[in-house]
Tab-separated table of C-alpha atoms in Angstrom:
chain	number	residue	atom	x	y	z
V	11	UNK	CA	-27.959	3.533	9.002
V	12	UNK	CA	-24.314	4.528	8.393
V	13	UNK	CA	-23.061	5.270	4.883
V	14	UNK	CA	-20.737	2.275	4.997
V	15	UNK	CA	-23.557	-0.002	6.199
V	16	UNK	CA	-25.698	1.216	3.324
V	17	UNK	CA	-22.836	0.466	0.951
V	18	UNK	CA	-22.502	-3.038	2.349
V	19	UNK	CA	-26.266	-3.570	2.097
V	20	UNK	CA	-26.178	-2.468	-1.540
V	21	UNK	CA	-23.282	-4.850	-2.113
V	22	UNK	CA	-25.305	-7.794	-0.801
V	23	UNK	CA	-28.235	-6.785	-2.966
V	24	UNK	CA	-25.896	-6.655	-5.941
V	25	UNK	CA	-25.323	-10.394	-5.753
V	26	UNK	CA	-28.750	-10.893	-7.264
V	27	UNK	CA	-27.809	-8.612	-10.137
V	28	UNK	CA	-24.748	-10.549	-11.207
V	29	UNK	CA	-26.435	-11.484	-14.471
V	30	UNK	CA	-26.215	-7.813	-15.414
V	31	UNK	CA	-22.408	-7.713	-15.155
V	32	UNK	CA	-20.811	-7.476	-18.561
V	33	UNK	CA	-17.543	-7.243	-20.421
V	34	UNK	CA	-17.747	-5.319	-23.638
V	35	UNK	CA	-15.519	-5.362	-26.688
V	36	UNK	CA	-13.208	-8.160	-25.561
V	37	UNK	CA	-12.553	-11.448	-27.277
V	38	UNK	CA	-9.859	-14.094	-27.044
V	39	UNK	CA	-6.813	-13.273	-29.154
V	40	UNK	CA	-3.824	-15.134	-30.472
V	41	UNK	CA	-0.732	-15.561	-28.328
V	42	UNK	CA	1.648	-12.633	-28.144
V	43	UNK	CA	-1.094	-10.010	-28.492
V	44	UNK	CA	-3.221	-7.493	-26.611
V	45	UNK	CA	-6.879	-7.984	-25.762
V	46	UNK	CA	-8.816	-4.779	-25.037
V	47	UNK	CA	-12.006	-4.754	-23.026
V	48	UNK	CA	-14.223	-3.056	-20.506
V	49	UNK	CA	-15.815	-4.473	-17.360
V	50	UNK	CA	-18.972	-3.142	-15.678
V	51	UNK	CA	-20.871	-3.788	-12.492
V	52	UNK	CA	-23.066	-1.602	-10.273
V	53	UNK	CA	-19.947	0.233	-9.074
V	54	UNK	CA	-19.065	1.515	-12.512
V	55	UNK	CA	-17.130	0.657	-15.642
V	56	UNK	CA	-13.387	0.391	-16.175
V	57	UNK	CA	-11.362	-0.568	-19.212
V	58	UNK	CA	-8.621	-3.162	-19.198
V	59	UNK	CA	-5.884	-4.602	-21.351
V	60	UNK	CA	-4.828	-8.235	-21.249
V	61	UNK	CA	-1.468	-9.442	-22.514
V	62	UNK	CA	-1.657	-12.989	-23.863
V	63	UNK	CA	1.948	-14.219	-23.860
V	64	UNK	CA	3.812	-15.820	-26.701
V	65	UNK	CA	3.401	-19.564	-26.398
V	66	UNK	CA	-0.053	-19.467	-24.833
V	67	UNK	CA	-1.952	-22.670	-25.568
V	68	UNK	CA	-5.702	-22.827	-24.881
V	69	UNK	CA	-6.394	-25.397	-22.204
V	70	UNK	CA	-2.980	-25.152	-20.543
V	71	UNK	CA	-3.473	-23.190	-17.286
V	72	UNK	CA	-1.020	-20.311	-16.841
V	73	UNK	CA	-0.419	-17.952	-13.912
V	74	UNK	CA	-2.105	-14.550	-14.051
V	75	UNK	CA	-0.466	-11.312	-12.884
V	76	UNK	CA	-2.611	-8.186	-12.374
V	77	UNK	CA	-0.543	-5.022	-12.937
V	78	UNK	CA	-1.918	-1.803	-11.423
V	79	UNK	CA	-0.585	1.463	-12.787
V	80	UNK	CA	0.040	4.573	-10.697
V	81	UNK	CA	-1.248	8.126	-11.021
V	82	UNK	CA	-0.710	9.855	-14.371
V	83	UNK	CA	-0.277	6.449	-15.996
V	84	UNK	CA	-2.272	4.018	-18.100
V	85	UNK	CA	-1.800	0.320	-18.914
V	86	UNK	CA	0.434	0.977	-21.923
V	87	UNK	CA	2.735	3.194	-19.877
V	88	UNK	CA	2.867	0.781	-16.967
V	89	UNK	CA	3.575	-2.136	-19.291
V	90	UNK	CA	6.342	-0.124	-20.967
V	91	UNK	CA	7.815	1.061	-17.674
V	92	UNK	CA	7.987	-2.415	-16.173
V	93	UNK	CA	8.661	-4.478	-19.321
V	94	UNK	CA	6.191	-6.899	-17.778
V	95	UNK	CA	5.019	-8.259	-21.125
V	96	UNK	CA	8.543	-9.365	-22.003
V	97	UNK	CA	8.790	-11.132	-18.654
V	98	UNK	CA	5.405	-12.752	-19.314
V	99	UNK	CA	6.599	-14.026	-22.698
V	100	UNK	CA	9.784	-15.434	-21.167
V	101	UNK	CA	8.115	-17.023	-18.119
V	102	UNK	CA	4.704	-17.754	-19.683
V	103	UNK	CA	2.025	-15.982	-17.690
V	104	UNK	CA	-0.936	-13.756	-18.539
V	105	UNK	CA	-0.940	-10.079	-17.532
V	106	UNK	CA	-4.118	-8.121	-16.821
V	107	UNK	CA	-3.845	-4.309	-16.716
V	108	UNK	CA	-6.942	-2.587	-15.295
V	109	UNK	CA	-7.262	1.056	-16.366
V	110	UNK	CA	-8.474	3.815	-14.071
V	111	UNK	CA	-10.997	6.038	-15.853
V	112	UNK	CA	-10.399	9.773	-16.174
V	113	UNK	CA	-13.986	10.453	-15.144
V	114	UNK	CA	-13.345	8.555	-11.895
V	115	UNK	CA	-10.089	10.382	-11.144
V	116	UNK	CA	-8.695	13.207	-13.272
V	117	UNK	CA	-5.102	12.092	-12.590
V	118	UNK	CA	-5.930	8.393	-13.119
V	119	UNK	CA	-5.099	7.557	-9.509
V	120	UNK	CA	-6.929	4.604	-8.022
V	121	UNK	CA	-9.251	5.983	-5.340
V	122	UNK	CA	-7.750	3.927	-2.531
V	123	UNK	CA	-8.506	6.541	0.134
V	124	UNK	CA	-12.305	6.226	0.120
V	125	UNK	CA	-14.202	3.736	2.292
V	126	UNK	CA	-16.266	2.647	-0.726
V	127	UNK	CA	-13.042	1.191	-2.164
V	128	UNK	CA	-11.718	-0.437	1.007
V	129	UNK	CA	-14.101	-3.327	1.580
V	130	UNK	CA	-14.817	-6.639	-0.063
V	131	UNK	CA	-17.431	-6.768	-2.798
V	132	UNK	CA	-17.720	-3.040	-3.461
V	133	UNK	CA	-16.063	-0.225	-5.381
V	134	UNK	CA	-12.966	-0.336	-7.541
V	135	UNK	CA	-11.590	-3.546	-5.972
V	136	UNK	CA	-14.767	-5.364	-7.068
V	137	UNK	CA	-14.198	-4.127	-10.620
V	138	UNK	CA	-10.636	-5.482	-10.652
V	139	UNK	CA	-11.765	-8.839	-9.285
V	140	UNK	CA	-14.557	-8.914	-11.864
V	141	UNK	CA	-11.943	-8.520	-14.586
V	142	UNK	CA	-9.965	-11.406	-13.067
V	143	UNK	CA	-13.090	-13.563	-13.168
V	144	UNK	CA	-13.627	-12.636	-16.817
V	145	UNK	CA	-10.073	-13.669	-17.704
V	146	UNK	CA	-10.591	-16.961	-15.887
V	147	UNK	CA	-13.752	-17.507	-17.912
V	148	UNK	CA	-12.079	-16.912	-21.269
V	149	UNK	CA	-8.507	-18.154	-20.834
V	150	UNK	CA	-6.795	-21.053	-19.114
V	151	UNK	CA	-5.747	-19.612	-15.745
V	152	UNK	CA	-4.160	-21.500	-12.872
V	153	UNK	CA	-6.295	-20.196	-9.990
V	154	UNK	CA	-3.630	-21.290	-7.536
V	155	UNK	CA	-1.284	-18.693	-9.048
V	156	UNK	CA	-3.069	-15.372	-9.402
V	157	UNK	CA	-0.938	-12.405	-8.327
V	158	UNK	CA	-1.248	-8.631	-8.114
V	159	UNK	CA	1.343	-5.865	-8.040
V	160	UNK	CA	1.430	-2.146	-8.581
V	161	UNK	CA	3.258	1.118	-8.128
V	162	UNK	CA	2.184	4.180	-6.131
V	163	UNK	CA	-1.644	4.418	-6.114
V	164	UNK	CA	-1.707	1.008	-7.810
V	165	UNK	CA	0.404	-0.341	-4.959
V	166	UNK	CA	-2.029	0.945	-2.340
V	167	UNK	CA	-4.855	-0.687	-4.282
V	168	UNK	CA	-2.738	-3.859	-4.202
V	169	UNK	CA	-2.731	-3.663	-0.392
V	170	UNK	CA	-6.540	-3.446	-0.458
V	171	UNK	CA	-6.897	-6.389	-2.842
V	172	UNK	CA	-4.500	-8.537	-0.815
V	173	UNK	CA	-6.399	-7.652	2.353
V	174	UNK	CA	-9.953	-8.096	1.088
V	175	UNK	CA	-9.482	-10.822	-1.542
V	176	UNK	CA	-6.816	-13.083	-0.076
V	177	UNK	CA	-8.794	-16.000	-1.501
V	178	UNK	CA	-8.316	-14.632	-5.038
V	179	UNK	CA	-4.728	-13.370	-4.967
V	180	UNK	CA	-1.931	-15.716	-3.996
V	181	UNK	CA	0.734	-13.035	-3.444
V	182	UNK	CA	1.244	-9.328	-4.069
V	183	UNK	CA	3.817	-6.573	-4.544
V	184	UNK	CA	3.482	-3.088	-3.046
V	185	UNK	CA	5.897	-0.751	-4.863
V	186	UNK	CA	6.244	2.808	-3.478
V	187	UNK	CA	2.825	2.425	-1.886
V	188	UNK	CA	1.163	2.186	1.512
V	189	UNK	CA	-0.636	-0.226	3.800
V	190	UNK	CA	-4.309	-1.189	3.861
V	191	UNK	CA	-6.478	1.745	4.980
V	192	UNK	CA	-3.475	4.020	5.416
V	193	UNK	CA	-6.012	6.802	4.882
V	194	UNK	CA	-9.794	7.003	4.720
V	195	UNK	CA	-10.204	10.529	3.307
V	196	UNK	CA	-8.544	12.614	0.584
V	197	UNK	CA	-6.926	14.913	3.159
V	198	UNK	CA	-5.832	11.916	5.199
V	199	UNK	CA	-4.254	10.456	2.076
V	200	UNK	CA	-2.169	13.583	1.581
V	201	UNK	CA	-1.033	13.428	5.202
V	202	UNK	CA	-0.182	9.722	4.982
V	203	UNK	CA	1.798	10.154	1.784
V	204	UNK	CA	3.753	13.029	3.361
V	205	UNK	CA	4.298	11.811	6.904
V	206	UNK	CA	3.028	8.237	7.124
V	207	UNK	CA	-0.345	6.946	8.241
V	208	UNK	CA	-1.758	8.066	11.577
V	209	UNK	CA	-3.218	4.579	12.016
V	210	UNK	CA	-1.509	1.691	13.759
V	211	UNK	CA	-0.173	-0.962	11.358
V	212	UNK	CA	-1.123	-3.579	13.949
V	213	UNK	CA	-4.731	-2.370	14.003
V	214	UNK	CA	-4.821	-2.235	10.215
V	215	UNK	CA	-3.310	-5.710	10.154
V	216	UNK	CA	-6.348	-6.986	12.006
V	217	UNK	CA	-8.687	-4.975	9.750
V	218	UNK	CA	-7.049	-6.467	6.650
V	219	UNK	CA	-7.479	-9.980	8.009
V	220	UNK	CA	-11.119	-9.261	8.810
V	221	UNK	CA	-11.810	-7.866	5.330
V	222	UNK	CA	-11.338	-11.292	3.751
V	223	UNK	CA	-13.566	-12.898	6.379
V	224	UNK	CA	-10.901	-13.760	8.979
V	225	UNK	CA	-9.431	-16.627	6.960
V	226	UNK	CA	-6.866	-19.139	8.196
V	227	UNK	CA	-4.599	-18.173	5.340
V	228	UNK	CA	-1.230	-16.456	4.998
V	229	UNK	CA	-0.761	-13.540	2.597
V	230	UNK	CA	2.706	-13.334	0.981
V	231	UNK	CA	3.689	-9.751	0.137
V	232	UNK	CA	6.767	-8.084	-1.380
V	233	UNK	CA	7.304	-4.448	-0.366
V	234	UNK	CA	9.678	-2.246	-2.402
V	235	UNK	CA	10.435	1.389	-1.568
V	236	UNK	CA	13.161	3.954	-2.207
V	237	UNK	CA	14.772	5.803	0.700
V	238	UNK	CA	14.485	9.154	-1.138
V	239	UNK	CA	10.847	8.875	-2.144
V	240	UNK	CA	9.509	12.429	-1.822
V	241	UNK	CA	5.973	11.540	-2.985
V	242	UNK	CA	5.185	8.626	-0.675
V	243	UNK	CA	7.230	8.865	2.506
V	244	UNK	CA	9.352	5.697	2.942
V	245	UNK	CA	7.784	5.164	6.364
V	246	UNK	CA	4.761	3.897	4.406
V	247	UNK	CA	6.826	0.961	3.216
V	248	UNK	CA	7.757	0.122	6.800
V	249	UNK	CA	4.131	0.387	7.882
V	250	UNK	CA	3.072	-1.903	5.029
V	251	UNK	CA	5.532	-4.568	6.158
V	252	UNK	CA	4.289	-4.347	9.743
V	253	UNK	CA	0.629	-4.408	8.689
V	254	UNK	CA	0.973	-7.556	6.581
V	255	UNK	CA	3.040	-9.288	9.258
V	256	UNK	CA	0.188	-8.642	11.671
V	257	UNK	CA	-2.359	-9.815	9.086
V	258	UNK	CA	-0.395	-13.025	8.746
V	259	UNK	CA	-0.096	-13.382	12.510
V	260	UNK	CA	-3.891	-13.593	12.594
V	261	UNK	CA	-4.076	-15.561	9.359
V	262	UNK	CA	-2.069	-18.572	10.487
V	263	UNK	CA	-4.006	-19.413	13.664
V	264	UNK	CA	-6.637	-16.712	14.207
V	265	UNK	CA	-4.833	-15.073	17.131
V	266	UNK	CA	-2.552	-12.114	17.834
V	267	UNK	CA	0.226	-14.137	19.422
V	268	UNK	CA	3.402	-13.310	17.468
V	269	UNK	CA	3.267	-16.697	15.753
V	270	UNK	CA	4.503	-14.719	12.742
V	271	UNK	CA	7.491	-12.770	13.983
V	272	UNK	CA	8.019	-9.057	13.408
V	273	UNK	CA	11.761	-9.697	13.268
V	274	UNK	CA	13.358	-10.614	9.928
V	275	UNK	CA	14.875	-14.066	9.650
V	276	UNK	CA	17.525	-12.706	7.283
V	277	UNK	CA	18.915	-9.290	6.421
V	278	UNK	CA	21.134	-9.037	3.360
V	279	UNK	CA	22.438	-6.254	1.145
V	280	UNK	CA	23.527	-5.808	-2.429
V	281	UNK	CA	24.248	-3.382	-5.222
V	282	UNK	CA	22.417	-3.270	-8.540
V	283	UNK	CA	24.335	-3.159	-11.848
V	284	UNK	CA	23.337	0.523	-11.999
V	285	UNK	CA	24.960	1.225	-8.653
V	286	UNK	CA	21.967	1.352	-6.312
V	287	UNK	CA	22.655	-0.193	-2.926
V	288	UNK	CA	19.755	-2.000	-1.322
V	289	UNK	CA	18.840	-3.882	1.844
V	290	UNK	CA	16.614	-6.961	1.839
V	291	UNK	CA	14.695	-8.163	4.890
V	292	UNK	CA	13.136	-11.614	4.722
V	293	UNK	CA	10.341	-12.525	7.111
V	294	UNK	CA	9.912	-16.289	7.167
V	295	UNK	CA	7.124	-18.387	8.643
V	296	UNK	CA	7.076	-22.166	8.612
V	297	UNK	CA	10.078	-22.179	6.314
V	298	UNK	CA	8.249	-20.031	3.740
V	299	UNK	CA	9.313	-16.529	2.692
V	300	UNK	CA	6.166	-14.689	3.723
V	301	UNK	CA	7.019	-10.976	3.621
V	302	UNK	CA	10.037	-9.519	1.852
V	303	UNK	CA	11.157	-5.900	1.973
V	304	UNK	CA	13.522	-4.181	-0.473
V	305	UNK	CA	14.775	-0.810	0.753
V	306	UNK	CA	16.626	0.838	-2.147
V	307	UNK	CA	19.112	3.536	-1.233
V	308	UNK	CA	18.795	6.853	-3.040
V	309	UNK	CA	15.771	5.867	-5.131
V	310	UNK	CA	12.881	8.296	-5.375
V	311	UNK	CA	9.251	7.625	-6.269
V	312	UNK	CA	9.884	5.071	-8.966
V	313	UNK	CA	9.775	1.540	-10.319
V	314	UNK	CA	13.303	0.155	-9.900
V	315	UNK	CA	15.040	-0.888	-13.085
V	316	UNK	CA	12.228	0.605	-15.150
V	317	UNK	CA	12.482	1.794	-18.737
V	318	UNK	CA	13.596	5.432	-18.661
V	319	UNK	CA	11.390	6.221	-21.663
V	320	UNK	CA	8.428	6.180	-19.264
V	321	UNK	CA	7.591	8.231	-16.158
V	322	UNK	CA	8.499	6.924	-12.697
V	323	UNK	CA	11.497	4.874	-13.826
V	324	UNK	CA	14.736	4.409	-11.925
V	325	UNK	CA	16.962	2.570	-14.398
V	326	UNK	CA	19.797	2.405	-11.853
V	327	UNK	CA	17.798	0.266	-9.446
V	328	UNK	CA	17.552	-3.515	-9.358
V	329	UNK	CA	15.012	-4.919	-11.816
V	330	UNK	CA	11.720	-4.554	-9.948
V	331	UNK	CA	9.861	-6.767	-12.421
V	332	UNK	CA	12.297	-9.617	-11.865
V	333	UNK	CA	12.116	-9.100	-8.093
V	334	UNK	CA	8.326	-9.256	-8.301
V	335	UNK	CA	8.097	-12.350	-10.483
V	336	UNK	CA	10.819	-14.194	-8.530
V	337	UNK	CA	8.801	-13.567	-5.357
V	338	UNK	CA	5.491	-14.533	-6.934
V	339	UNK	CA	6.637	-17.814	-8.401
V	340	UNK	CA	7.685	-19.059	-4.962
V	341	UNK	CA	4.041	-19.023	-3.918
V	342	UNK	CA	1.141	-21.222	-4.982
V	343	UNK	CA	-2.054	-22.117	-3.147
């Protein structure tokens, strides 16, 4: 029996152990405050922080955004970098920040490159989804509007979650990241980040569709990347766009027939208040903005418009948090 088959078998067996899953140290809090907790299942334990926005009223369902930090970051730093809590207060949505454990990765990167974290129901993705379920059980969440976005390693984990849990997440943002299964080993990850994935985005598009059970469902994704990213080669952004277009080509009618076009319906350009020029490509299907790509000129490995007090910020870029939320709120189940 292959290692991956054993992992899948263990995952099926784990269903019967769901009563053992637990969240420790978390309790509902007043609006405009942090909730701290920890979620465990057979794949491990990870901490999380939940921002409950100002104006939250129990019983009134709000959208939920999952924010995934990058390497050398934690939830506090990612929240500070993106100013996502302020956006949540203004627009009224909950924000869940999973935290990668140091014992799982010494640089706090999500382990997106290992097969045990690239399938449904297992590994780190199952921990994140377990946290989402906990939030739904303790707060009023509109299940039609659950979103996920991240930067760097958190963005690659976003690709995995959008691929394997398209029934949970309504839309996602991949910021300075890579496509689903861009790499399947640590050495392959280094190669992909430097030169781009060796795998075909079309093949990975099919794999991503299959990971959620081959649903008849479209997966809206925003892809943001800087042209001068020297950590994650910008070709990864292009591959991510192509992969999710192919995933959606299967998702709308179950066939690879170009029913979702690889050609953008619109290409526009602009300049941020900080002077960054950018190009936007909109891929539209059935009148709906399905995949959107922001290519930001001169930006390195960063969150655009981020707070310069935190690592991985590019204050000159357009406001990535606004771009993300504006894309998310167009999409509901």
